[in-house]
Amino acid sequence: MATYKLNHTDSFGNGDANNLRSKQENGFSDLSSLAQSEKAVQELLFQQTPMQANDDHLIEFSEALRTVAKALRGSSEGKALAQAEAAEWKRRYELERSKNLELLLLHKAAPSNGVCADESSDKGMDHLAKSPRLHVQENGRSGRCSLERICAHQVLQECEPNSPNNASNNKLKKKASFKLSWGCKGQANDHQHKKDIVSFESGNITTADRSSKQISLTWESNPQTVIIFTKPNSTSVRVLSVEMVRWLRDHKGLNVYVEPRVKAELLSESSSFDFVQTWEDDKEISLLHPKVDLVITLGGDGTVLWAASMFKGPVPPIVPFSMGSLGFMTPFQSEQYRDCLDSVLRGPVSITLRHRLQCHIIRDKARHDYETEENTLVLNEVTIDRGISSYLTNLECYCDNSFVTCVQGDGLILSTTSGSTAYSLAAGGSMVHPQVPGILFTPICPHSLSFRPLILPDHVTVRVQVPFNSRGSAWVSFDGKGRKQLEAGDALVCSMAPWPVSTACQVESTNDFLRSIHDGLHWNQRKVQSSDGPQ
């Protein structure tokens, strides 16, 4: 398998926001009152006499008790988490303060070259701050600065160095320094994913790095294996696939993988296509990524979605050829496939990193036992709607455990920026450049005129829950497939997946995006106003 490198990389700090359970050994005994309250509600719930099916009041009361029990449990977990974070930050502050005091005492006790203790201390602090990376000695090991070193000890002088008042006003002219970075939401391995996102100079914040820069891919070794996904039931696609497979084998010497359906079609054309490889079951599909260097799609955007869904983790670079009705993600024309593939295989090639959403459903079939389903990756959007029910959807939405709103309407769309030109656009959402990292929050026919779409940052976790007092259930679909029902108490959790889909660009990402909305949507195309009007 060929190796390649990107001239710009991005760290995805997708933390796990589900590990909120506090443990007894943390020492938070003041949570006993909340736990006893929750236990009392649960005992009252179990002591209820059997209810008849027609007793609506008792059913409503029972559901209300369950809601109160869940609220108490959530409150206790939130309080425990807050106290744990406060204790951790207090410990870090005390550790940082003690280290600073030791450093000051060290420089004051050992002045050199006739310099006074205060000046020596200031110069020592300046020297520490001007070093590009800070290291700390901890447990006998020196490593990269962790959260204990979130502030750089740099002292900035606002007055001129040669000013006569510099010595007298030195203490009044100091400016605190700082450093900004991102991490993995406080996990223990935070330093492994931490990345500086700003540069610091004289107390000013300037952007040092952005994930939306144009990215190019350069092969470090020649690609050896490609896989082709084709649009089914299309004569033109079938003819082109026969020609492309033979060309890739004879002229480029590549190993070619196709879908089982396509291999059967190729063998029906000629028995000479027995060199084409395929897979037998889903287990073999999961092993394709280590073998495949490049993915080729022949079809429209739906074929690109299908190809991306075949990879449950990292996805090889995709070269999409336009042979469908719409082509927001298919910039290459099939007539020039030889020149296009020559250029891509030779490299370097500009690529667009298209972010994906990672979604899973949490079932609440019992009061205490939770069932979590397998993760699903989507490239366009995940849709929650009312299905065949005549009632409006009632969905409680949370963003990193902060309440957002209650959706009442036909449903809700959580879309990637690549899917901004799909269902989200039809529901009133904005068109967003595919390399802008974010999650689109778009209601479907909301029951309020003030309910406008949102664009959330890419690091948040969105949770959509069907409340216990909902009149009906909801239905969720992933990229228009895999439709599942959400009962009362079930929740859908979505966050940005760490494995984007990289698609090759014909020119570069912005040029391809603007051309796609002009050609596909005829965006802002109108007759030119005549010039013979009143002057």
Coordinates of C-alpha atoms in Angstrom, one line a residue:
M1 CA 0.0 0.0 0.0
A2 CA 1.3 3.4 -0.9
T3 CA 2.1 6.0 1.7
Y4 CA 1.4 9.6 1.4
K5 CA 1.7 12.8 3.4
L6 CA -0.3 16.0 3.7
N7 CA 1.3 19.4 3.8
H8 CA -1.2 20.4 6.5
T9 CA -2.5 18.3 9.2
D10 CA -5.2 18.8 11.8
S11 CA -5.8 17.3 15.2
F12 CA -9.2 16.2 16.1
G13 CA -9.9 16.5 19.8
N14 CA -13.0 14.5 20.0
G15 CA -13.4 13.7 23.7
D16 CA -15.8 11.3 25.2
A17 CA -18.5 13.3 27.0
N18 CA -20.3 10.3 28.2
N19 CA -18.0 9.4 31.1
L20 CA -19.8 11.5 33.7
R21 CA -20.3 8.8 36.3
S22 CA -18.8 9.9 39.6
K23 CA -17.2 7.2 41.8
Q24 CA -17.4 6.8 45.5
E25 CA -13.6 7.1 46.0
N26 CA -13.7 10.7 44.8
G27 CA -14.7 11.7 48.3
F28 CA -17.9 13.7 47.5
S29 CA -20.0 12.6 50.4
D30 CA -22.3 15.6 50.0
L31 CA -24.1 14.0 47.2
S32 CA -25.9 11.6 49.5
S33 CA -28.9 13.9 49.7
L34 CA -29.4 13.9 46.0
A35 CA -28.9 10.1 45.8
Q36 CA -31.4 9.6 48.6
S37 CA -34.0 11.8 46.9
E38 CA -33.5 9.8 43.7
K39 CA -33.9 6.5 45.6
A40 CA -37.1 7.8 47.3
V41 CA -38.6 8.6 43.9
Q42 CA -37.6 5.2 42.6
E43 CA -39.1 3.4 45.6
L44 CA -42.3 5.4 45.2
L45 CA -42.3 4.4 41.5
F46 CA -42.0 0.7 42.3
Q47 CA -44.7 0.9 45.0
Q48 CA -47.3 2.1 42.6
T49 CA -50.2 -0.4 42.2
P50 CA -50.7 -2.0 38.8
M51 CA -52.3 0.5 36.5
Q52 CA -55.1 -0.1 34.1
A53 CA -54.6 0.7 30.5
N54 CA -57.3 3.3 30.6
D55 CA -56.0 5.2 33.7
D56 CA -54.3 8.1 31.9
H57 CA -53.7 10.1 35.0
L58 CA -51.7 7.4 36.7
I59 CA -49.7 6.8 33.5
E60 CA -48.9 10.4 33.2
F61 CA -47.9 10.6 36.9
S62 CA -45.7 7.5 36.5
E63 CA -43.9 9.1 33.6
A64 CA -43.5 12.3 35.5
L65 CA -41.8 10.4 38.4
R66 CA -39.4 8.7 35.9
T67 CA -38.5 12.2 34.5
V68 CA -37.9 13.5 38.1
A69 CA -35.7 10.4 38.8
K70 CA -33.6 11.0 35.7
A71 CA -33.3 14.7 36.5
L72 CA -32.0 13.9 40.0
R73 CA -29.5 11.5 38.6
G74 CA -28.3 14.0 36.1
S75 CA -28.0 16.7 38.7
S76 CA -25.9 14.5 41.0
E77 CA -23.7 13.5 38.2
G78 CA -23.3 17.2 37.1
K79 CA -22.5 18.3 40.6
A80 CA -19.9 15.5 41.1
L81 CA -18.2 16.5 37.8
A82 CA -18.1 20.1 38.7
Q83 CA -16.6 19.4 42.1
A84 CA -14.0 17.1 40.6
E85 CA -13.0 19.7 38.0
A86 CA -12.8 22.4 40.7
A87 CA -10.6 20.2 42.9
E88 CA -8.3 19.4 39.9
W89 CA -8.0 23.0 38.9
K90 CA -7.2 24.0 42.5
R91 CA -4.5 21.4 42.6
R92 CA -3.0 22.7 39.4
Y93 CA -3.1 26.2 40.6
E94 CA -1.3 25.3 43.9
L95 CA 1.3 23.3 41.9
E96 CA 1.9 26.2 39.5
R97 CA 2.1 28.7 42.3
S98 CA 4.6 26.7 44.2
K99 CA 6.8 26.3 41.2
N100 CA 6.7 30.0 40.5
L101 CA 7.7 30.8 44.1
E102 CA 10.6 28.3 43.9
L103 CA 11.8 29.9 40.6
L104 CA 11.7 33.4 42.1
L105 CA 13.5 32.4 45.2
L106 CA 16.2 30.6 43.1
H107 CA 16.9 33.7 41.0
K108 CA 16.8 36.1 44.0
A109 CA 19.2 33.9 45.9
A110 CA 21.8 33.7 43.1
P111 CA 22.2 37.0 41.4
S112 CA 25.0 37.1 38.8
N113 CA 27.2 39.8 37.1
G114 CA 26.4 42.5 39.6
V115 CA 22.7 42.5 38.6
C116 CA 20.2 43.1 41.4
A117 CA 17.9 40.3 42.4
D118 CA 14.7 41.8 40.9
E119 CA 16.4 42.4 37.5
S120 CA 17.9 39.0 37.5
S121 CA 14.5 37.5 38.3
D122 CA 12.9 39.4 35.4
K123 CA 15.6 38.4 33.0
G124 CA 15.2 34.8 34.1
M125 CA 11.5 34.9 33.5
D126 CA 12.1 36.5 30.1
H127 CA 14.5 33.7 29.1
L128 CA 12.0 31.1 30.1
A129 CA 9.2 32.7 28.1
K130 CA 11.2 33.2 24.9
S131 CA 12.0 29.5 24.6
P132 CA 9.8 27.9 21.9
R133 CA 8.6 25.0 24.1
L134 CA 8.4 24.5 27.8
H135 CA 9.3 21.3 29.5
V136 CA 8.6 20.2 33.0
Q137 CA 10.3 17.6 35.1
E138 CA 7.7 15.2 36.6
N139 CA 8.2 11.8 38.1
G140 CA 11.8 11.7 36.8
R141 CA 10.7 12.3 33.2
S142 CA 10.9 15.5 31.2
G143 CA 8.2 15.9 28.6
R144 CA 6.1 18.4 26.7
C145 CA 4.2 21.0 28.7
S146 CA 0.9 19.7 30.0
L147 CA -2.1 21.5 31.5
E148 CA 0.1 22.5 34.5
R149 CA 2.0 24.7 32.1
I150 CA -1.0 26.4 30.5
C151 CA 0.6 29.9 31.0
A152 CA 4.0 30.8 29.7
H153 CA 6.1 32.8 32.2
Q154 CA 7.0 35.8 30.0
V155 CA 7.3 39.3 31.3
L156 CA 6.7 42.0 28.7
Q157 CA 8.1 45.5 29.2
E158 CA 5.8 48.2 27.9
C159 CA 8.4 51.0 28.3
E160 CA 11.7 51.3 26.3
P161 CA 14.7 49.4 27.6
N162 CA 16.9 52.5 27.8
S163 CA 14.3 54.7 29.5
P164 CA 15.5 56.3 32.7
N165 CA 12.2 55.5 34.4
N166 CA 12.5 51.8 33.5
A167 CA 14.0 50.7 36.9
S168 CA 11.5 52.7 39.0
N169 CA 8.4 51.7 37.1
N170 CA 9.4 48.2 36.3
K171 CA 6.9 46.5 38.5
L172 CA 4.1 48.8 37.2
K173 CA 4.8 48.1 33.5
K174 CA 4.7 44.3 33.5
K175 CA 2.1 42.6 31.3
A176 CA 1.0 39.0 32.0
S177 CA 1.6 36.4 29.3
F178 CA -0.6 33.6 28.2
K179 CA -0.8 30.7 25.7
L180 CA -3.9 29.3 24.0
S181 CA -4.2 25.7 22.9
W182 CA -6.8 23.0 22.4
G183 CA -7.2 19.6 23.9
C184 CA -9.4 16.6 24.4
K185 CA -11.9 18.0 26.9
G186 CA -9.8 17.3 30.0
Q187 CA -8.9 13.6 29.4
A188 CA -5.8 12.1 31.0
N189 CA -4.1 11.9 27.6
D190 CA -4.8 15.5 26.8
H191 CA -1.2 16.3 26.1
Q192 CA -1.2 13.8 23.2
H193 CA -3.7 15.8 21.3
K194 CA -2.9 19.3 22.4
K195 CA -2.0 21.7 19.6
D196 CA -1.2 25.4 19.7
I197 CA -3.6 27.4 17.6
V198 CA -2.4 30.9 18.1
S199 CA 0.9 32.7 18.2
F200 CA 1.9 35.0 21.0
E201 CA 3.9 38.2 20.5
S202 CA 3.9 41.2 22.8
G203 CA 0.6 40.1 24.3
N204 CA -1.2 40.0 21.0
I205 CA -3.3 37.1 19.7
T206 CA -2.8 36.1 16.1
T207 CA -3.9 33.0 14.3
A208 CA -1.1 30.5 13.8
D209 CA -2.8 27.7 12.1
R210 CA -6.2 26.9 10.6
S211 CA -7.7 23.6 9.5
S212 CA -9.5 25.3 6.5
K213 CA -6.2 25.9 4.6
Q214 CA -6.0 24.3 1.2
I215 CA -4.4 20.8 1.6
S216 CA -2.4 19.0 -1.0
L217 CA -1.5 15.3 -1.1
T218 CA 1.9 14.1 -2.2
W219 CA 2.6 10.4 -2.7
E220 CA 5.8 9.1 -1.0
S221 CA 5.5 5.8 -2.9
N222 CA 3.6 4.8 -6.0
P223 CA 0.0 3.7 -5.4
Q224 CA -0.5 0.0 -6.0
T225 CA -4.2 -0.8 -5.4
V226 CA -7.4 1.0 -6.3
I227 CA -11.0 0.2 -5.6
I228 CA -13.9 1.3 -7.9
F229 CA -17.5 1.9 -6.8
T230 CA -20.0 2.4 -9.6
K231 CA -23.6 3.6 -9.9
P232 CA -25.9 0.6 -10.4
N233 CA -28.3 0.1 -13.4
S234 CA -26.5 2.5 -15.7
T235 CA -25.4 1.5 -19.1
S236 CA -22.9 4.4 -19.5
V237 CA -21.3 3.6 -16.2
R238 CA -21.0 0.0 -17.0
V239 CA -19.3 0.7 -20.3
L240 CA -16.9 3.1 -18.7
S241 CA -16.0 0.7 -15.8
V242 CA -15.0 -2.0 -18.3
E243 CA -12.7 0.4 -20.1
M244 CA -11.3 1.9 -17.0
V245 CA -10.5 -1.4 -15.3
R246 CA -8.6 -2.7 -18.3
W247 CA -6.7 0.6 -18.6
L248 CA -5.7 0.6 -14.9
R249 CA -4.4 -2.9 -15.2
D250 CA -2.7 -2.8 -18.6
H251 CA -1.2 0.7 -18.6
K252 CA -0.8 1.4 -14.9
G253 CA -0.1 -2.0 -13.5
L254 CA -2.5 -1.5 -10.5
N255 CA -4.4 -4.1 -8.5
V256 CA -8.1 -3.4 -9.0
Y257 CA -10.9 -4.1 -6.5
V258 CA -14.6 -3.8 -7.4
E259 CA -17.9 -4.7 -5.8
P260 CA -19.2 -8.3 -6.2
R261 CA -21.9 -7.1 -8.5
V262 CA -19.4 -5.3 -10.8
K263 CA -17.1 -8.3 -10.9
A264 CA -20.0 -10.4 -12.1
E265 CA -20.8 -7.9 -14.8
L266 CA -17.1 -7.8 -15.9
L267 CA -16.9 -11.6 -16.1
S268 CA -20.1 -11.6 -18.2
E269 CA -18.3 -9.3 -20.7
S270 CA -15.1 -11.4 -20.9
S271 CA -13.3 -14.1 -18.9
S272 CA -10.1 -12.1 -19.1
F273 CA -11.3 -9.9 -16.1
D274 CA -10.5 -12.7 -13.7
F275 CA -7.7 -10.6 -12.3
V276 CA -10.2 -8.3 -10.7
Q277 CA -10.5 -8.8 -7.0
T278 CA -13.6 -8.4 -4.7
W279 CA -14.8 -9.3 -1.2
E280 CA -17.2 -11.9 0.1
D281 CA -18.7 -10.5 3.3
D282 CA -18.7 -7.5 5.6
K283 CA -15.7 -8.8 7.6
E284 CA -13.5 -8.5 4.5
I285 CA -14.8 -5.0 3.8
S286 CA -13.4 -3.9 7.1
L287 CA -10.0 -5.0 6.0
L288 CA -10.0 -3.1 2.8
H289 CA -8.5 0.2 4.1
P290 CA -5.0 -1.2 4.8
K291 CA -4.9 -2.6 1.2
V292 CA -6.4 0.2 -0.8
D293 CA -4.4 3.3 -1.8
L294 CA -7.1 5.1 -3.9
V295 CA -10.9 5.0 -4.3
I296 CA -12.6 5.8 -7.7
T297 CA -16.3 6.5 -7.9
L298 CA -18.3 6.5 -11.1
G299 CA -21.7 8.2 -10.5
G300 CA -23.1 11.1 -8.6
D301 CA -22.9 12.3 -5.0
G302 CA -24.9 9.2 -3.9
T303 CA -22.1 7.0 -5.1
V304 CA -19.6 9.0 -3.1
L305 CA -21.8 8.6 0.0
W306 CA -22.0 4.9 -0.6
A307 CA -18.2 4.6 -1.0
A308 CA -17.6 6.5 2.2
S309 CA -20.1 4.3 4.1
M310 CA -18.1 1.2 3.2
F311 CA -15.2 2.4 5.5
K312 CA -16.1 2.5 9.2
G313 CA -12.8 4.2 10.1
P314 CA -10.2 6.0 7.9
V315 CA -11.1 6.4 4.3
P316 CA -8.5 6.4 1.4
P317 CA -8.5 9.4 -0.9
I318 CA -11.4 9.4 -3.3
V319 CA -11.4 10.5 -7.0
P320 CA -15.1 11.1 -7.9
F321 CA -16.2 11.2 -11.5
S322 CA -19.4 12.9 -12.4
M323 CA -21.9 10.5 -14.0
G324 CA -25.0 11.5 -12.1
S325 CA -27.7 14.2 -12.0
L326 CA -26.0 16.4 -9.4
G327 CA -22.3 16.8 -8.8
F328 CA -21.5 18.8 -5.6
M329 CA -18.8 16.3 -4.7
T330 CA -17.9 15.0 -8.2
P331 CA -15.6 17.6 -10.0
F332 CA -14.0 15.2 -12.5
Q333 CA -15.5 14.5 -16.0
S334 CA -15.5 10.9 -17.1
E335 CA -14.5 11.8 -20.7
Q336 CA -11.0 12.8 -19.5
Y337 CA -10.6 10.0 -17.0
R338 CA -7.1 9.0 -18.3
D339 CA -5.6 12.5 -17.9
C340 CA -7.3 13.0 -14.5
L341 CA -6.1 9.7 -13.1
D342 CA -2.6 10.3 -14.5
S343 CA -2.4 13.6 -12.7
V344 CA -3.8 12.1 -9.4
L345 CA -1.5 9.1 -9.5
R346 CA 1.5 11.3 -10.2
G347 CA 0.7 13.9 -7.6
P348 CA 0.6 16.2 -5.8
V349 CA -3.1 16.8 -5.9
S350 CA -5.3 19.2 -4.0
I351 CA -7.9 17.5 -1.7
T352 CA -10.9 18.6 0.3
L353 CA -11.3 17.2 3.8
R354 CA -15.0 16.5 4.2
H355 CA -15.9 16.0 7.9
R356 CA -18.2 13.2 9.0
L357 CA -20.6 12.9 11.9
Q358 CA -20.3 10.0 14.3
C359 CA -23.8 9.0 15.6
H360 CA -25.1 6.4 18.0
I361 CA -28.5 5.7 19.6
I362 CA -29.0 5.2 23.4
R363 CA -32.0 3.2 24.2
D364 CA -33.9 3.6 27.5
K365 CA -35.8 0.3 27.6
A366 CA -35.4 0.0 31.3
R367 CA -35.1 2.4 34.2
H368 CA -31.5 1.7 34.9
D369 CA -30.1 -0.5 32.1
Y370 CA -29.0 1.4 29.0
E371 CA -28.5 -0.1 25.6
T372 CA -26.1 1.7 23.2
E373 CA -26.2 0.8 19.5
E374 CA -23.2 0.7 17.1
N375 CA -21.8 3.9 15.8
T376 CA -22.8 5.1 12.4
L377 CA -20.8 7.5 10.3
V378 CA -22.6 10.0 8.0
L379 CA -21.1 12.3 5.4
N380 CA -24.2 14.4 4.6
E381 CA -26.7 14.5 7.5
V382 CA -28.7 12.7 10.1
T383 CA -32.4 13.4 10.1
I384 CA -34.9 13.0 12.9
D385 CA -38.5 13.3 11.7
R386 CA -42.0 12.4 12.8
G387 CA -42.4 9.6 10.3
I388 CA -46.0 8.5 9.7
S389 CA -47.2 10.1 12.9
S390 CA -49.7 13.0 12.6
Y391 CA -48.3 14.6 15.7
L392 CA -45.5 17.2 15.7
T393 CA -42.1 16.0 16.8
N394 CA -41.1 16.9 20.4
L395 CA -37.3 16.7 20.7
E396 CA -35.1 18.0 23.5
C397 CA -31.8 19.1 22.2
Y398 CA -28.6 19.5 24.2
C399 CA -25.1 20.8 23.2
D400 CA -22.3 19.5 25.6
N401 CA -25.0 19.0 28.3
S402 CA -26.3 22.6 27.9
F403 CA -29.9 22.8 26.9
V404 CA -30.4 24.3 23.4
T405 CA -34.1 24.1 22.7
C406 CA -37.1 21.9 22.3
V407 CA -37.9 21.2 18.6
Q408 CA -41.6 21.1 17.7
G409 CA -42.2 20.7 14.1
D410 CA -41.6 18.1 11.4
G411 CA -38.2 17.3 12.6
L412 CA -34.5 18.3 12.8
I413 CA -31.5 18.0 10.6
L414 CA -27.9 17.6 11.9
S415 CA -25.7 18.2 8.9
T416 CA -22.1 18.4 8.0
T417 CA -20.8 21.3 5.9
S418 CA -20.5 18.9 3.0
G419 CA -24.2 18.2 3.4
S420 CA -25.2 21.9 3.6
T421 CA -26.2 21.8 -0.1
A422 CA -28.5 18.7 0.5
Y423 CA -31.5 18.3 2.7
S424 CA -30.4 21.1 5.1
L425 CA -30.5 23.6 2.2
A426 CA -34.0 22.6 1.2
A427 CA -35.1 23.1 4.8
G428 CA -33.7 26.7 4.9
G429 CA -30.1 26.1 6.0
S430 CA -27.2 28.0 4.6
M431 CA -24.6 26.8 2.1
V432 CA -21.2 26.3 3.8
H433 CA -17.8 25.6 2.4
P434 CA -17.1 21.9 3.0
Q435 CA -13.8 22.6 4.8
V436 CA -15.4 24.8 7.4
P437 CA -15.5 22.6 10.5
G438 CA -19.0 22.7 12.0
I439 CA -22.3 21.1 12.6
L440 CA -25.4 22.5 11.0
F441 CA -28.5 22.6 13.2
T442 CA -31.5 23.0 10.9
P443 CA -35.2 22.5 11.9
I444 CA -37.7 21.1 9.5
C445 CA -40.9 23.2 9.3
P446 CA -40.7 24.4 12.9
H447 CA -43.8 25.5 14.8
S448 CA -42.2 28.9 15.5
L449 CA -41.2 31.6 13.0
S450 CA -38.3 32.6 15.2
F451 CA -36.7 29.2 15.1
R452 CA -33.8 29.9 12.7
P453 CA -30.9 27.5 11.8
L454 CA -27.7 27.4 13.7
I455 CA -24.1 26.5 12.9
L456 CA -22.3 24.9 15.9
P457 CA -18.6 24.4 16.3
D458 CA -17.1 21.0 15.4
H459 CA -15.9 20.1 18.9
V460 CA -19.3 19.9 20.5
T461 CA -21.4 16.8 21.2
V462 CA -25.1 17.2 20.3
R463 CA -27.7 15.0 22.0
V464 CA -31.3 14.8 20.8
Q465 CA -33.7 13.1 23.1
V466 CA -37.4 12.1 22.8
P467 CA -39.0 13.1 26.1
F468 CA -41.1 10.7 28.1
N469 CA -44.2 12.8 27.7
S470 CA -43.9 12.9 23.9
R471 CA -47.2 12.2 22.0
G472 CA -45.5 10.0 19.5
S473 CA -42.2 8.4 18.6
A474 CA -39.6 9.8 16.1
W475 CA -37.6 8.3 13.3
V476 CA -34.0 8.8 12.5
S477 CA -32.1 8.1 9.2
F478 CA -28.4 8.4 8.3
D479 CA -27.6 9.8 4.9
G480 CA -31.1 8.7 3.9
K481 CA -30.5 5.1 4.9
G482 CA -30.8 2.9 7.9
R483 CA -34.1 4.3 9.2
K484 CA -34.6 3.5 12.9
Q485 CA -37.4 4.4 15.4
L486 CA -36.8 6.4 18.5
E487 CA -39.2 5.7 21.4
A488 CA -39.8 7.9 24.4
G489 CA -36.6 8.1 26.4
D490 CA -34.3 7.2 23.5
A491 CA -31.6 9.7 22.6
L492 CA -29.4 10.3 19.5
V493 CA -25.8 11.5 20.2
C494 CA -23.8 13.1 17.4
S495 CA -20.2 14.4 17.4
M496 CA -17.6 15.1 14.7
A497 CA -15.9 11.9 13.6
P498 CA -12.1 11.8 13.7
W499 CA -11.9 10.3 10.2
P500 CA -12.7 12.8 7.4
V501 CA -13.4 11.8 3.8
S502 CA -10.7 13.3 1.5
T503 CA -11.9 13.9 -2.1
A504 CA -9.5 15.0 -4.9
C505 CA -10.1 18.5 -6.4
Q506 CA -10.0 19.3 -10.0
V507 CA -8.5 22.8 -9.3
E508 CA -8.8 23.5 -5.5
S509 CA -11.5 23.2 -2.9
T510 CA -12.9 26.8 -3.1
N511 CA -12.9 26.8 -6.9
D512 CA -14.7 23.4 -7.1
F513 CA -17.2 24.4 -4.4
L514 CA -18.2 27.7 -6.2
R515 CA -18.4 25.9 -9.6
S516 CA -20.6 23.2 -8.1
I517 CA -23.2 25.6 -6.7
H518 CA -23.2 27.6 -10.0
D519 CA -23.6 24.5 -12.2
G520 CA -25.8 22.4 -9.8
L521 CA -28.1 25.0 -8.3
H522 CA -27.8 27.8 -10.9
W523 CA -27.0 30.0 -7.9
N524 CA -28.0 33.7 -8.4
Q525 CA -28.3 33.3 -12.1
R526 CA -30.8 35.9 -13.6
K527 CA -31.3 38.0 -16.6
V528 CA -29.0 41.1 -16.6
Q529 CA -30.8 44.3 -16.0
S530 CA -31.1 46.3 -19.2
S531 CA -29.0 49.5 -19.5
D532 CA -31.6 51.6 -21.3
G533 CA -33.5 52.6 -18.2
P534 CA -33.8 56.1 -16.7
Q535 CA -30.5 57.9 -16.2

